[in-house]
Coordinates of C-alpha atoms in Angstrom, one line a residue:
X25 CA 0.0 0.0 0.0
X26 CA 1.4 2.6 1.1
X27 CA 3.6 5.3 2.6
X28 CA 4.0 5.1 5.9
X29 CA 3.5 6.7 9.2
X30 CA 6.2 7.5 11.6
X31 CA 7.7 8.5 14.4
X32 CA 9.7 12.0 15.6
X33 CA 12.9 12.6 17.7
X34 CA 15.2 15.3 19.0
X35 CA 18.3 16.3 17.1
X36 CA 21.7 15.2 18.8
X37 CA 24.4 17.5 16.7
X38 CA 24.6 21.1 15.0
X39 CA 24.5 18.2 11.5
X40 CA 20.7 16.9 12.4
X41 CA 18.0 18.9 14.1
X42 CA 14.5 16.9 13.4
X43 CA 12.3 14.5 13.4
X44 CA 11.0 10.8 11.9
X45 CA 7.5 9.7 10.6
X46 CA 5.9 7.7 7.8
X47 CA 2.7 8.3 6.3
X48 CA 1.1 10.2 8.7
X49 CA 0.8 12.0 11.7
X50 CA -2.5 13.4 13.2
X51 CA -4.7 16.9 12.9
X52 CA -5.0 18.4 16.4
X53 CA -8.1 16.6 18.1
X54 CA -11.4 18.7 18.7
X55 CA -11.4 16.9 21.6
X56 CA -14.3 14.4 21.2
X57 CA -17.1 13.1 23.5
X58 CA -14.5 10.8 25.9
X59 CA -17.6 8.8 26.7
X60 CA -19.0 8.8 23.2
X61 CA -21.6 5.7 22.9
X62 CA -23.7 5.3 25.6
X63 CA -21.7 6.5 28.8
X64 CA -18.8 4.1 27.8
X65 CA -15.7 5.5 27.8
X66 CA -14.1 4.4 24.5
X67 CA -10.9 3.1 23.5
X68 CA -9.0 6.0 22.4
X69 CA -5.7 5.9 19.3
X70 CA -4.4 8.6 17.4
X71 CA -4.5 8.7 13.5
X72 CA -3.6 11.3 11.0
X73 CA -6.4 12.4 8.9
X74 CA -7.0 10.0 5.4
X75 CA -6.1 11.2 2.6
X76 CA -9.4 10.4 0.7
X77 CA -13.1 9.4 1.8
X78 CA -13.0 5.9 3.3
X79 CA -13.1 3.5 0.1
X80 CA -11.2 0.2 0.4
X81 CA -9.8 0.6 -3.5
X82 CA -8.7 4.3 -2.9
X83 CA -7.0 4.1 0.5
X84 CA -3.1 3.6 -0.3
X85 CA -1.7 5.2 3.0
X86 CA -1.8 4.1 6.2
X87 CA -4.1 6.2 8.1
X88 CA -7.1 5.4 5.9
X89 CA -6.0 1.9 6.0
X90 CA -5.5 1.4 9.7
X91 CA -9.2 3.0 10.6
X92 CA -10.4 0.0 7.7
X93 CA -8.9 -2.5 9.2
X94 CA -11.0 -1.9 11.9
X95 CA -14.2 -2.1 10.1
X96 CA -13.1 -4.7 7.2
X97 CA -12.0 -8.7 7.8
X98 CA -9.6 -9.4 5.0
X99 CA -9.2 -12.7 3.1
X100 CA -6.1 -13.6 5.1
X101 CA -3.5 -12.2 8.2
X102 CA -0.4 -13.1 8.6
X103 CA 1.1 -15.2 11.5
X104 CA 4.5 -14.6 13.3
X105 CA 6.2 -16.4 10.9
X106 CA 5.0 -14.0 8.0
X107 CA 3.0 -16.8 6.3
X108 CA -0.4 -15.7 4.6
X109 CA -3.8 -17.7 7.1
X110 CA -7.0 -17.3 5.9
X111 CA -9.4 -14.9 8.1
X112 CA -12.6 -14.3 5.9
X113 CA -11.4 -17.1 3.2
X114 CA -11.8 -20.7 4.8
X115 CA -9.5 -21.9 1.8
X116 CA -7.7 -20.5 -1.3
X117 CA -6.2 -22.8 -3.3
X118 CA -4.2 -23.7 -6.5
X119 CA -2.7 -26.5 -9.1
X120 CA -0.9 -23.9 -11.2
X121 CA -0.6 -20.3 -9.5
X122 CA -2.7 -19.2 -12.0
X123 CA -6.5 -19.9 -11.3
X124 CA -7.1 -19.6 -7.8
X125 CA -10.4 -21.1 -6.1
X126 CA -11.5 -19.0 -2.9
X127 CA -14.1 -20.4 -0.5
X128 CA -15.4 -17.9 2.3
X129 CA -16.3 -18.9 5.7
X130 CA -19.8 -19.3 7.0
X131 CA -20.8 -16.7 9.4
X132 CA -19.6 -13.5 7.7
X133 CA -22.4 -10.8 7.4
X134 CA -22.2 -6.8 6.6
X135 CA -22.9 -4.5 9.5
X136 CA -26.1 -4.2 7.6
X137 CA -26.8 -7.6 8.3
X138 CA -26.6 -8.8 4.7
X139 CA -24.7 -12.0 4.5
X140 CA -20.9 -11.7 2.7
X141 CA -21.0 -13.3 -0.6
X142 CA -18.4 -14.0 -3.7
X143 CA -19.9 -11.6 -5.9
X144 CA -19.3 -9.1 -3.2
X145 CA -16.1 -9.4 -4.1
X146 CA -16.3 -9.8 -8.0
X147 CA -18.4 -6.4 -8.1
X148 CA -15.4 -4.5 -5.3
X149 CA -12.3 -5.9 -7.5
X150 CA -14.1 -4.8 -10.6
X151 CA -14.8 -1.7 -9.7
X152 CA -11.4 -1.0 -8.6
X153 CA -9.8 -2.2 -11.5
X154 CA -12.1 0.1 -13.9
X155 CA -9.9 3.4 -14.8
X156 CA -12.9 5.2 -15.3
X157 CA -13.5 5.1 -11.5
X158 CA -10.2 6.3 -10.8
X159 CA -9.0 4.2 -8.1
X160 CA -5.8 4.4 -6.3
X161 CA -5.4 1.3 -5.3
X162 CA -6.6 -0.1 -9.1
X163 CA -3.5 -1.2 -10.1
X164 CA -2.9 -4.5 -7.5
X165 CA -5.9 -6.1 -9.4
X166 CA -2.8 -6.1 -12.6
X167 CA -2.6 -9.4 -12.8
X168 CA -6.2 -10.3 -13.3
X169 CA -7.2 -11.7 -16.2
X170 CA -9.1 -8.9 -18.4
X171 CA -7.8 -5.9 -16.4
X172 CA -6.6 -4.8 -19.5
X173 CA -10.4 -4.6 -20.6
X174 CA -11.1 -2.4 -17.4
X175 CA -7.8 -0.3 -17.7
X176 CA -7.0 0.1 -21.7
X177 CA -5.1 3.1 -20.7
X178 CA -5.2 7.0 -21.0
X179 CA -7.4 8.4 -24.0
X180 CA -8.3 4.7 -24.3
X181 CA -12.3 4.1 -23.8
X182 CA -13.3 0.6 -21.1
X183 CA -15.9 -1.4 -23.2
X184 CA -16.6 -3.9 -20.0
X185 CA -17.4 -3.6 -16.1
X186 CA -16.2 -6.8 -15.7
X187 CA -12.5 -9.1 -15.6
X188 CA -12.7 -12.7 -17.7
X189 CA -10.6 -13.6 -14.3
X190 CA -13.2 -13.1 -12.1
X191 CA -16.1 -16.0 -11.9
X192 CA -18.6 -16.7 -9.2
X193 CA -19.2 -20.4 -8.7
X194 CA -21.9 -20.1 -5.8
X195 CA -22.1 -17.8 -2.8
X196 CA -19.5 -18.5 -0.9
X197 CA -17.3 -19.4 -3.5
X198 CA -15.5 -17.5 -6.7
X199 CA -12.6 -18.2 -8.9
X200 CA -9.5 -15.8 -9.8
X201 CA -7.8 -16.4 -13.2
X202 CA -4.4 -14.3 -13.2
X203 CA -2.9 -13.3 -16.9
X204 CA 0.4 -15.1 -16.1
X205 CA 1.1 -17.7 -13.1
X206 CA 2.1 -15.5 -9.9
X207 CA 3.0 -17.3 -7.0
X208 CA 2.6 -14.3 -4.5
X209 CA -1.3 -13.9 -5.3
X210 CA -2.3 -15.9 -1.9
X211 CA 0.3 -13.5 0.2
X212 CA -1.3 -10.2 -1.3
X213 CA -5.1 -10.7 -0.3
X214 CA -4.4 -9.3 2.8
X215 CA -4.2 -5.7 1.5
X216 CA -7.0 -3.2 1.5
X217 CA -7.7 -3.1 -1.7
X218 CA -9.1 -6.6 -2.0
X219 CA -11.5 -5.8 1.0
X220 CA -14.9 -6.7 -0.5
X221 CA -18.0 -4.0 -1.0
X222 CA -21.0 -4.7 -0.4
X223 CA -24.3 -4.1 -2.8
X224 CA -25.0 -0.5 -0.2
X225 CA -21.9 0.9 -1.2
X226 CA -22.8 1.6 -5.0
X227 CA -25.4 4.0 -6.3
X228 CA -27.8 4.1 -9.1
X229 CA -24.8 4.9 -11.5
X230 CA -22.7 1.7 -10.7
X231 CA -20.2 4.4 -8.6
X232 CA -19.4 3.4 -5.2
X233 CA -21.1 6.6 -3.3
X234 CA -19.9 9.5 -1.3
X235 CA -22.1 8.2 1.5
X236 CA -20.6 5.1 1.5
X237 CA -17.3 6.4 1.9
X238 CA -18.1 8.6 4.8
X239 CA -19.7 5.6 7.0
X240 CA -18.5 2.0 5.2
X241 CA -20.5 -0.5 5.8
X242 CA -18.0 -3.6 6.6
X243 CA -17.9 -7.0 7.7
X244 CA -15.6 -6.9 10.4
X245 CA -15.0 -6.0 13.7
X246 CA -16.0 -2.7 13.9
X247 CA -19.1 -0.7 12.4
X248 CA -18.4 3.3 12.5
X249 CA -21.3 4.8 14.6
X250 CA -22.0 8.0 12.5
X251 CA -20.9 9.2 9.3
X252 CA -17.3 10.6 9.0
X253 CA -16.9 14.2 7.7
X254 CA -12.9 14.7 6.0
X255 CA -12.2 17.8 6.9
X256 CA -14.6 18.5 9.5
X257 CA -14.6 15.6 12.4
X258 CA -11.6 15.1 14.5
X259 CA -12.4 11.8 16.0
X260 CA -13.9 8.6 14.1
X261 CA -16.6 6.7 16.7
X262 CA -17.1 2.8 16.0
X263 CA -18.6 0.0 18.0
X264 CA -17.9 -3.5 18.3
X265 CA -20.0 -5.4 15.8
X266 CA -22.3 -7.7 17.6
X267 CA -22.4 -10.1 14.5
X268 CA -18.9 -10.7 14.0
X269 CA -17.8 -13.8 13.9
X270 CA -14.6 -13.6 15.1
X271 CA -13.1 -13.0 18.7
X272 CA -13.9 -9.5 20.1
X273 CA -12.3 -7.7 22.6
X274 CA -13.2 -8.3 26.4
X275 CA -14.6 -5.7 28.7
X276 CA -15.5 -2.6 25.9
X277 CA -17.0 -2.2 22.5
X278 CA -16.4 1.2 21.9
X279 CA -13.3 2.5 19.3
X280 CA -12.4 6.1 18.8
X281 CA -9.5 7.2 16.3
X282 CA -8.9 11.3 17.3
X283 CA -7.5 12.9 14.7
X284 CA -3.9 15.0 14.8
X285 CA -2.4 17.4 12.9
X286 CA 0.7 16.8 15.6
X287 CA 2.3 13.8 16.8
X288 CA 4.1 15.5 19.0
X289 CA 0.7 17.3 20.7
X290 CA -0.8 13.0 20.5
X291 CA 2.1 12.2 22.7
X292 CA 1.4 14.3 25.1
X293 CA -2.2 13.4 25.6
X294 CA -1.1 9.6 25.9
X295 CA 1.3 10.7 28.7
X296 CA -1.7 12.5 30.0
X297 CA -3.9 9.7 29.3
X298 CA -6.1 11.8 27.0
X299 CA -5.7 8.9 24.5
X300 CA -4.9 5.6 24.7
X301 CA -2.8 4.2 22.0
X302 CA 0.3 6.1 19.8
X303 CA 1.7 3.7 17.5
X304 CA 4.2 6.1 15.9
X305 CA 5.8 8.0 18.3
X306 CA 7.4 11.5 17.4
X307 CA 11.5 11.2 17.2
X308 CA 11.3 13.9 19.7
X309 CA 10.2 11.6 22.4
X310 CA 11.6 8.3 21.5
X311 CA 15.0 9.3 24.0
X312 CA 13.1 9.8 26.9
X313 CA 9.6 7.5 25.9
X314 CA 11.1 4.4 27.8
X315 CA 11.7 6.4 31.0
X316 CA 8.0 8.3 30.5
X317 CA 6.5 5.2 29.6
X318 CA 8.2 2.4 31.4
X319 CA 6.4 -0.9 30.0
X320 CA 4.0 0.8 27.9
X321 CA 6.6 1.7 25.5
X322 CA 7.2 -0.8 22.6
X323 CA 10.1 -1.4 20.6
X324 CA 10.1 -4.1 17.8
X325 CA 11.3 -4.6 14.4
X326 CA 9.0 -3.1 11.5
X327 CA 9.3 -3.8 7.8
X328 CA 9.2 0.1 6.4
X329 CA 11.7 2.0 4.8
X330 CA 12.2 6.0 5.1
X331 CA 13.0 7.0 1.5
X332 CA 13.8 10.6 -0.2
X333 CA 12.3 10.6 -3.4
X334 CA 13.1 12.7 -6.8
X335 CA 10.6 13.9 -9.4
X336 CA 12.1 11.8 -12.4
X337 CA 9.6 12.8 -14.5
X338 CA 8.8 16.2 -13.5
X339 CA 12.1 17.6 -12.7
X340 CA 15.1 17.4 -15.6
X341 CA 17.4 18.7 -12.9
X342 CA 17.2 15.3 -11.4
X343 CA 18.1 12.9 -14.3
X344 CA 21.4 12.7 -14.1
X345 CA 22.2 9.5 -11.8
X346 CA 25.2 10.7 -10.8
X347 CA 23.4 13.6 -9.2
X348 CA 21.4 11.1 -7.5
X349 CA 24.3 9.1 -6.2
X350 CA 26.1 12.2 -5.1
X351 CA 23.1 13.4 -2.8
X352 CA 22.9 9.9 -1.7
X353 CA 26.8 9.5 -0.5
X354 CA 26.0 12.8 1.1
X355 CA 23.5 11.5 3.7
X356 CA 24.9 10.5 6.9
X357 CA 22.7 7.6 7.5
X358 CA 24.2 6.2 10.8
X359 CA 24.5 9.7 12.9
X360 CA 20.3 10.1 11.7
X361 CA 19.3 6.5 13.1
X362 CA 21.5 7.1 16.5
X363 CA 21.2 10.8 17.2
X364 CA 17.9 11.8 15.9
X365 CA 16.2 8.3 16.3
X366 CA 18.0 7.8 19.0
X367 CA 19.2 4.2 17.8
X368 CA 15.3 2.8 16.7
X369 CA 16.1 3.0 13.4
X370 CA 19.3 1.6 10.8
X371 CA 20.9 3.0 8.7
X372 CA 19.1 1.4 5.0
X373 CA 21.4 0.0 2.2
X374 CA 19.0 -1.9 0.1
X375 CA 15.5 -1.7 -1.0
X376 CA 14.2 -4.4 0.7
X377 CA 13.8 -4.4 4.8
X378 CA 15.8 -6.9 6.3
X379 CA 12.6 -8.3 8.1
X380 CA 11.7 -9.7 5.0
X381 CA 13.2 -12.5 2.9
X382 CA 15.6 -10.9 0.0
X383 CA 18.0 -8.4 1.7
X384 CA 21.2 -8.5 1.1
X385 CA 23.5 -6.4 3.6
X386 CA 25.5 -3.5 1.6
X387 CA 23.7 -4.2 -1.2
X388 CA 23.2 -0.5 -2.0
X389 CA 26.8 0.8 -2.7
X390 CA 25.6 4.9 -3.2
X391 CA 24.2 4.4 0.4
X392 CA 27.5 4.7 2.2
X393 CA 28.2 7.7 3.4
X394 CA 31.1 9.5 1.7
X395 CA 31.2 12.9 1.7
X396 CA 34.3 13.7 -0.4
X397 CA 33.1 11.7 -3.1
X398 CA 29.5 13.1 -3.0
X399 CA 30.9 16.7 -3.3
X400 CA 33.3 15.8 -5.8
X401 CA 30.4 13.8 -7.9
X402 CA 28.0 16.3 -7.4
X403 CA 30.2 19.1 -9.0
X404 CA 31.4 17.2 -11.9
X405 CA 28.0 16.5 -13.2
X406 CA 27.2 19.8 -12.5
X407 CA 23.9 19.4 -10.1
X408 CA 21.6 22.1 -9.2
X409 CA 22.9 25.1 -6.8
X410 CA 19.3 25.2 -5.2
X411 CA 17.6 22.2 -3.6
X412 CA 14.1 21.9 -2.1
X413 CA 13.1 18.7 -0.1
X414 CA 9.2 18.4 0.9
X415 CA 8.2 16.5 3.7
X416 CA 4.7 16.2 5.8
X417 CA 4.7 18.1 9.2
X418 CA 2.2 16.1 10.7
X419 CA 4.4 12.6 10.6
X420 CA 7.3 13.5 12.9
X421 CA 9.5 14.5 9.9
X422 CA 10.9 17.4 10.4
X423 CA 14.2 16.4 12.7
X424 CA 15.4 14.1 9.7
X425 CA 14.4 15.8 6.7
X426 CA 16.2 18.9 8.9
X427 CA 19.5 16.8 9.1
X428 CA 19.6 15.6 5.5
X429 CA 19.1 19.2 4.7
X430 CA 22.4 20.2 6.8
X431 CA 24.0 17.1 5.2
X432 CA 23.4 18.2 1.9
X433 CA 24.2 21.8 2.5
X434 CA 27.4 21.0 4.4
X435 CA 28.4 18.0 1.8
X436 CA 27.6 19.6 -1.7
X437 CA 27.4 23.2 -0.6
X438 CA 24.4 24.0 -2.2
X439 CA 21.2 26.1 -1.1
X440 CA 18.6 23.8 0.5
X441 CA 15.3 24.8 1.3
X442 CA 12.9 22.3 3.6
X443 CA 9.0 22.7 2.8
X444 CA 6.5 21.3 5.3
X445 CA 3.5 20.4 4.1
X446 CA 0.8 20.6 7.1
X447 CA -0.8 17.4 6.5
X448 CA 0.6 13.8 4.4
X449 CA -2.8 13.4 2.4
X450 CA -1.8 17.4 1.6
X451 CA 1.9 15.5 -0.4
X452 CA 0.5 13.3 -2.1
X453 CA -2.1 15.5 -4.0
X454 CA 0.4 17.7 -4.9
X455 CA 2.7 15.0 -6.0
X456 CA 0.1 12.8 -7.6
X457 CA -1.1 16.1 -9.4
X458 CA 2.6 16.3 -10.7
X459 CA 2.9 19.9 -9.1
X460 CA 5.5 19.4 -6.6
X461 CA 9.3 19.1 -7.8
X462 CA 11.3 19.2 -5.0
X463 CA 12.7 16.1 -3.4
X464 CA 10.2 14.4 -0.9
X465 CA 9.9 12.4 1.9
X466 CA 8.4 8.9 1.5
X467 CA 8.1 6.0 3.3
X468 CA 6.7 2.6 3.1
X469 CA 4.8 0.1 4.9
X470 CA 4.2 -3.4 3.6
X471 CA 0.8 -3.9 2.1
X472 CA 2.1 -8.1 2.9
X473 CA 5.2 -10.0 3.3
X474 CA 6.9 -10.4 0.1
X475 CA 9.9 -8.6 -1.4
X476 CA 7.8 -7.6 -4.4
X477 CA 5.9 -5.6 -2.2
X478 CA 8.8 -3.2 -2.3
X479 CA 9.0 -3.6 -6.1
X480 CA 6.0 -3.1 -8.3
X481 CA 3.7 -0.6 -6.3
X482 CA 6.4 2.1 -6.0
X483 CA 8.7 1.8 -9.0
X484 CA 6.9 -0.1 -11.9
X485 CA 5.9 2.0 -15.0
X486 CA 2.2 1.0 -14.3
X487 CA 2.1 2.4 -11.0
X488 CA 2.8 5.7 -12.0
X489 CA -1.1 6.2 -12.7
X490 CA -2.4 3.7 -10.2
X491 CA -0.3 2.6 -7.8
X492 CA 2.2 4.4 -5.6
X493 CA 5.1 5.4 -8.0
X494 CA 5.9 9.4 -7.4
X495 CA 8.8 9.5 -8.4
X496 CA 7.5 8.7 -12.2
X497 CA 10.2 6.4 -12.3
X498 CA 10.0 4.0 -16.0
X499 CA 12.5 0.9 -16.8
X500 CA 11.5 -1.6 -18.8
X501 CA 14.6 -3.7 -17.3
X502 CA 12.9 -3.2 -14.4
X503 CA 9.4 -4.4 -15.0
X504 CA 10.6 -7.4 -16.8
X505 CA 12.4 -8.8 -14.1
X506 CA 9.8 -8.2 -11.6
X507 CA 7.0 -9.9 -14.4
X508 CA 9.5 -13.0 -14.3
X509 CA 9.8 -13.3 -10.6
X510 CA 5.9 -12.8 -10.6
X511 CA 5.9 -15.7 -13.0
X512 CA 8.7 -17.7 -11.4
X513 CA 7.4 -21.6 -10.0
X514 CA 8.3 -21.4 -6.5
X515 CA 8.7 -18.4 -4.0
X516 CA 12.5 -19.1 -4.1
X517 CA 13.1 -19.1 -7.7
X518 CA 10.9 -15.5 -7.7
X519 CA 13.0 -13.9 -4.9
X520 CA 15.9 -14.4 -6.8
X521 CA 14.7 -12.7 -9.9
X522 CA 13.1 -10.2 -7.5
X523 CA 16.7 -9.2 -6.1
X524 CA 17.9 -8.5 -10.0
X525 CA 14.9 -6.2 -9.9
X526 CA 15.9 -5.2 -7.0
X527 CA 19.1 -4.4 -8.5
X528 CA 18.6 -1.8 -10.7
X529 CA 16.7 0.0 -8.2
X530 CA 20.1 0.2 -6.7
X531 CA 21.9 1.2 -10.1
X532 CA 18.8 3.7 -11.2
X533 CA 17.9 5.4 -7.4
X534 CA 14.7 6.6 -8.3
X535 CA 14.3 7.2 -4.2
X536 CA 17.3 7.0 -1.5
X537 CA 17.0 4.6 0.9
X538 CA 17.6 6.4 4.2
X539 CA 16.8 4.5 7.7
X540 CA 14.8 1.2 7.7
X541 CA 11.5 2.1 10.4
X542 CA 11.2 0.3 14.0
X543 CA 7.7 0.6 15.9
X544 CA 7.9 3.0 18.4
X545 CA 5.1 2.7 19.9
X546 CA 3.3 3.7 23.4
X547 CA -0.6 3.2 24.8
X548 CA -2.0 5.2 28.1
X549 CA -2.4 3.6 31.7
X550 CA -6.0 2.8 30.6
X551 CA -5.3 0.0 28.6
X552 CA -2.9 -3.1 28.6
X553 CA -1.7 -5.9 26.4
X554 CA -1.3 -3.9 23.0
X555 CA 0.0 -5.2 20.2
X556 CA 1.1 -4.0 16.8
X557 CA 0.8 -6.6 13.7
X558 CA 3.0 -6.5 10.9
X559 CA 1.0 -4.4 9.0
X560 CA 1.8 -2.0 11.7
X561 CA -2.2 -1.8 12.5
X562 CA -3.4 -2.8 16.2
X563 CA -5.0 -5.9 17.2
X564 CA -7.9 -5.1 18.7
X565 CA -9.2 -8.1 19.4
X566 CA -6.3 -7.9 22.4
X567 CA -6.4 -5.0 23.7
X568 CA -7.8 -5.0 27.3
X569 CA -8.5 -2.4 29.7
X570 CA -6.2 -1.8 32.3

């Protein structure tokens, strides 16, 4: 999916002065009704404000995608061994990694009390896939069969609402034909975008409705208690629903995300107890968190990556690769992860997170620090005197973005000029509207456990108008390897393909790796056993009051 959220921290040296994050922070809360629901004092996180209305296809970051989680049971989880286990699916199986057969489980109903069928999920995959409805999320359903049908391309005109790939056998069962065999298909179901939809969410005109997406109706744990307003409401209100067939929390059934503009000012109301849960802590408080906190701070490996981006396609003064490297060798990776992040993050040298199968130590040569060379690079190939690097206030950002700045200044002596952007839905419409230029900050959380997740959403040609590639970044090297590892027999045989991919990443730095992410993470005296999944989203089902 998606950019990721974050965390902040204090700077160390007169080099760094800032902060951490990934994609998102929080709006300043209004505040809220603490006993919203009934006189039952809710359990209380903090999210950044979504970038879009809440629509399963069109959620690619995480803030959106955490508060669905909530509401939505996906096809699969993942266990602590990373392996895909079905949740809503009671089986999805294969003889070829091409036509997949998936059987839902009994018991699954809307939180309109409709029962879950497979064409629920036929019609939400269609319409995601359709260009015409301009999903952002369109471009996972790729490797359907007859996607091509619902996304001919720009100027081109869709003659179908419907994928050949898709086929309902019965109610509780449908078949997926992919294009091309892909062994991954199983691990990827867990993403939002292959949440179903059911027949409420789409009005007379076959569009899923603005309604909809300002009170989804799911089929999971939660059901929101009122419509949410973008813009306008500052906290989210949901109940446990009474249908679901899963395990639900003990002792409460009321969920309230608040809404920040700061994570700084949601830390703060966690160590006041004002909310309950902070799953990205600012950099600023990650030195003295453990002390504040005690047990209720949390410190575990996470599998996002902190990138800067460039503009490739919008910005000439980028092209050159040597420019890129030089900026690159510039950053002084190790003195951000210990000094601002106060050791919770590492210094990244690949493109793929070490917490997942296919990284390779060093891998990422232009990531070592070397500012002699950088400077020396950076003149010969004559890069640009002025530099601008864009970065979302609201995620913790600014202490790091702050140091690369000094970095580059001090490293390639050039002007640079740091532009907060008050909110991370507030980045990405500029930079999916191609008007923003400068360098910017990115990040990246999993969408599921495979090395291609690191691969085709951000960096292949197709997700420039679908998926989650800002950088406009085009290689047809690149996108053939990854279509061959897609295609590859086994998982093994398609990591190693994925790591040539992986490979001219390396040699084409669309983005710079810049600190692999760790959970910082904290949650109030109110509640207790908290845990963070690898999707970096809460399980609620766990959470207990204190």
């Amino acid at each position: 999916m998606r950019v990721t959220r974050g965390a902040r921290i204090v700077a160390g040296t007169a080099l760094l002065a800032l902060a951490v994050a990934a994609c998102g922070g929080g709006a300043t809360p209004s505040g809220g009704d603490p006993n919203a629901g009934g006189g039952e004092t809710p359990v209380r996180m903090e999210l950044g404000e979504p970038q879009n209305l809440l629509v399963p296809s069109n959620t690619t970051e995480s803030e959106g995608a955490e508060l669905l989680a909530a509401v939505f049971e996906p096809l699969v989880n993942y266990d602590e061994n990373k392996q895909a286990v079905e949740a809503a699916a009671e089986s999805i199986t294969t003889e070829d990694n091409t036509t997949w057969t998936i059987k839902l489980k009994p018991g699954y109903t809307w939180h309109n009390g409709e029962p879950l069928v497979a064409q629920n999920y036929v019609d939400a995959w269609n319409y995601a896939a359709n260009q015409d409805n301009a999903q952002g999320a369109g471009y996972f359903f790729g490797r359907i069969d007859g996607y091509s049908d619902l996304a001919p391309g720009e100027g081109k005109e869709v003659t179908t609402k419907e994928m050949k790939g898709l086929k309902v056998v019965d109610d509780t069962t449908f078949t997926v034909t992919l294009a091309a065999p892909f062994s991954q298909f199983k691990v990827m179901l867990g993403y939002t975008a292959f949440y179903p939809l059911p027949k409420a969410a789409f009005g007379p005109d076959g569009k899923v409705t603005d309604a909809f997406g300002e009170q989804p109706i799911g089929q999971g744990l939660f059901k929101l208690d009122k419509p949410y307003k973008k813009g306008t409401d500052q906290t989210v209100d949901l109940t446990v629903y009474d249908k679901y067939p899963g395990t639900k929390p003990t002792g409460w059934t009321k969920l309230q995300f608040k809404l920040y503009n700061s994570s700084e000012t949601a830390y703060n109301d966690l160590q006041a107890d004002n909310v309950d849960i902070h799953d990205s802590l600012p950099a600023s408080a990650i030195a003295s968190a453990k002390t504040a906190l005690g047990d209720r701070y949390q410190d575990q490996p996470d599998a996002g990556i902190g990138y800067v981006g460039f503009p490739l396609k919008y910005n000439d003064e980028y092209k050159d690769i040597k420019v890129r490297e030089a900026i690159s060798m510039a950053i002084d990776r190790k003195t951000i992860a210990e000094t601002v992040f106060s050791g919770t993050r590492a210094p990244a040298d690949d493109f793929i997170n070490p917490a997942i199968a296919g990284y390779r130590q060093g891998a990422c040569a232009a990531c070592t620090y070397d500012p002699g060379k950088a400077k020396e690079q950076y003149a010969a190939a004559n890069g640009p005197k002025k530099l601008e690097l864009g970065y979302n206030s609201d995620g913790g950002h600014k202490e790091w973005i702050e140091a690369v700045a000094n970095n580059l200044r001090a490293n390639l002596g050039v002007e640079v000029t740091v532009k907060p952007f008050e909110k991370f839905a507030a980045i990405l419409d500029d930079l999916d509207a191609k008007k923003y230029k400068g360098m910017f900050r990115m990040g990246w959380a999993i969408d599921y456990p495979s090395a291609e997740n690191y691969l085709t959403p951000i960096f292949s040609t197709g997700a420039m108008t679908t998926g989650s590639n800002y950088s406009g970044y085009s290689s047809k090297e690149f996108d053939e390897l990854v279509a061959k590892g897609d295609q590859a027999p086994t998982a093994e045989e398609g990591l190693k393909l994925y790591q040539q991919a992986d490979d001219v990443l390396i040699k084409d730095l669309p983005y710079i790796p810049v600190y692999f992410y760790r959970n910082n993470s904290g949650y109030s005296t109110k509640v207790k056993n908290v845990k963070i999944n690898l999707l970096n989203q809460v399980e609620w089902a766990d959470v207990q009051k204190a």
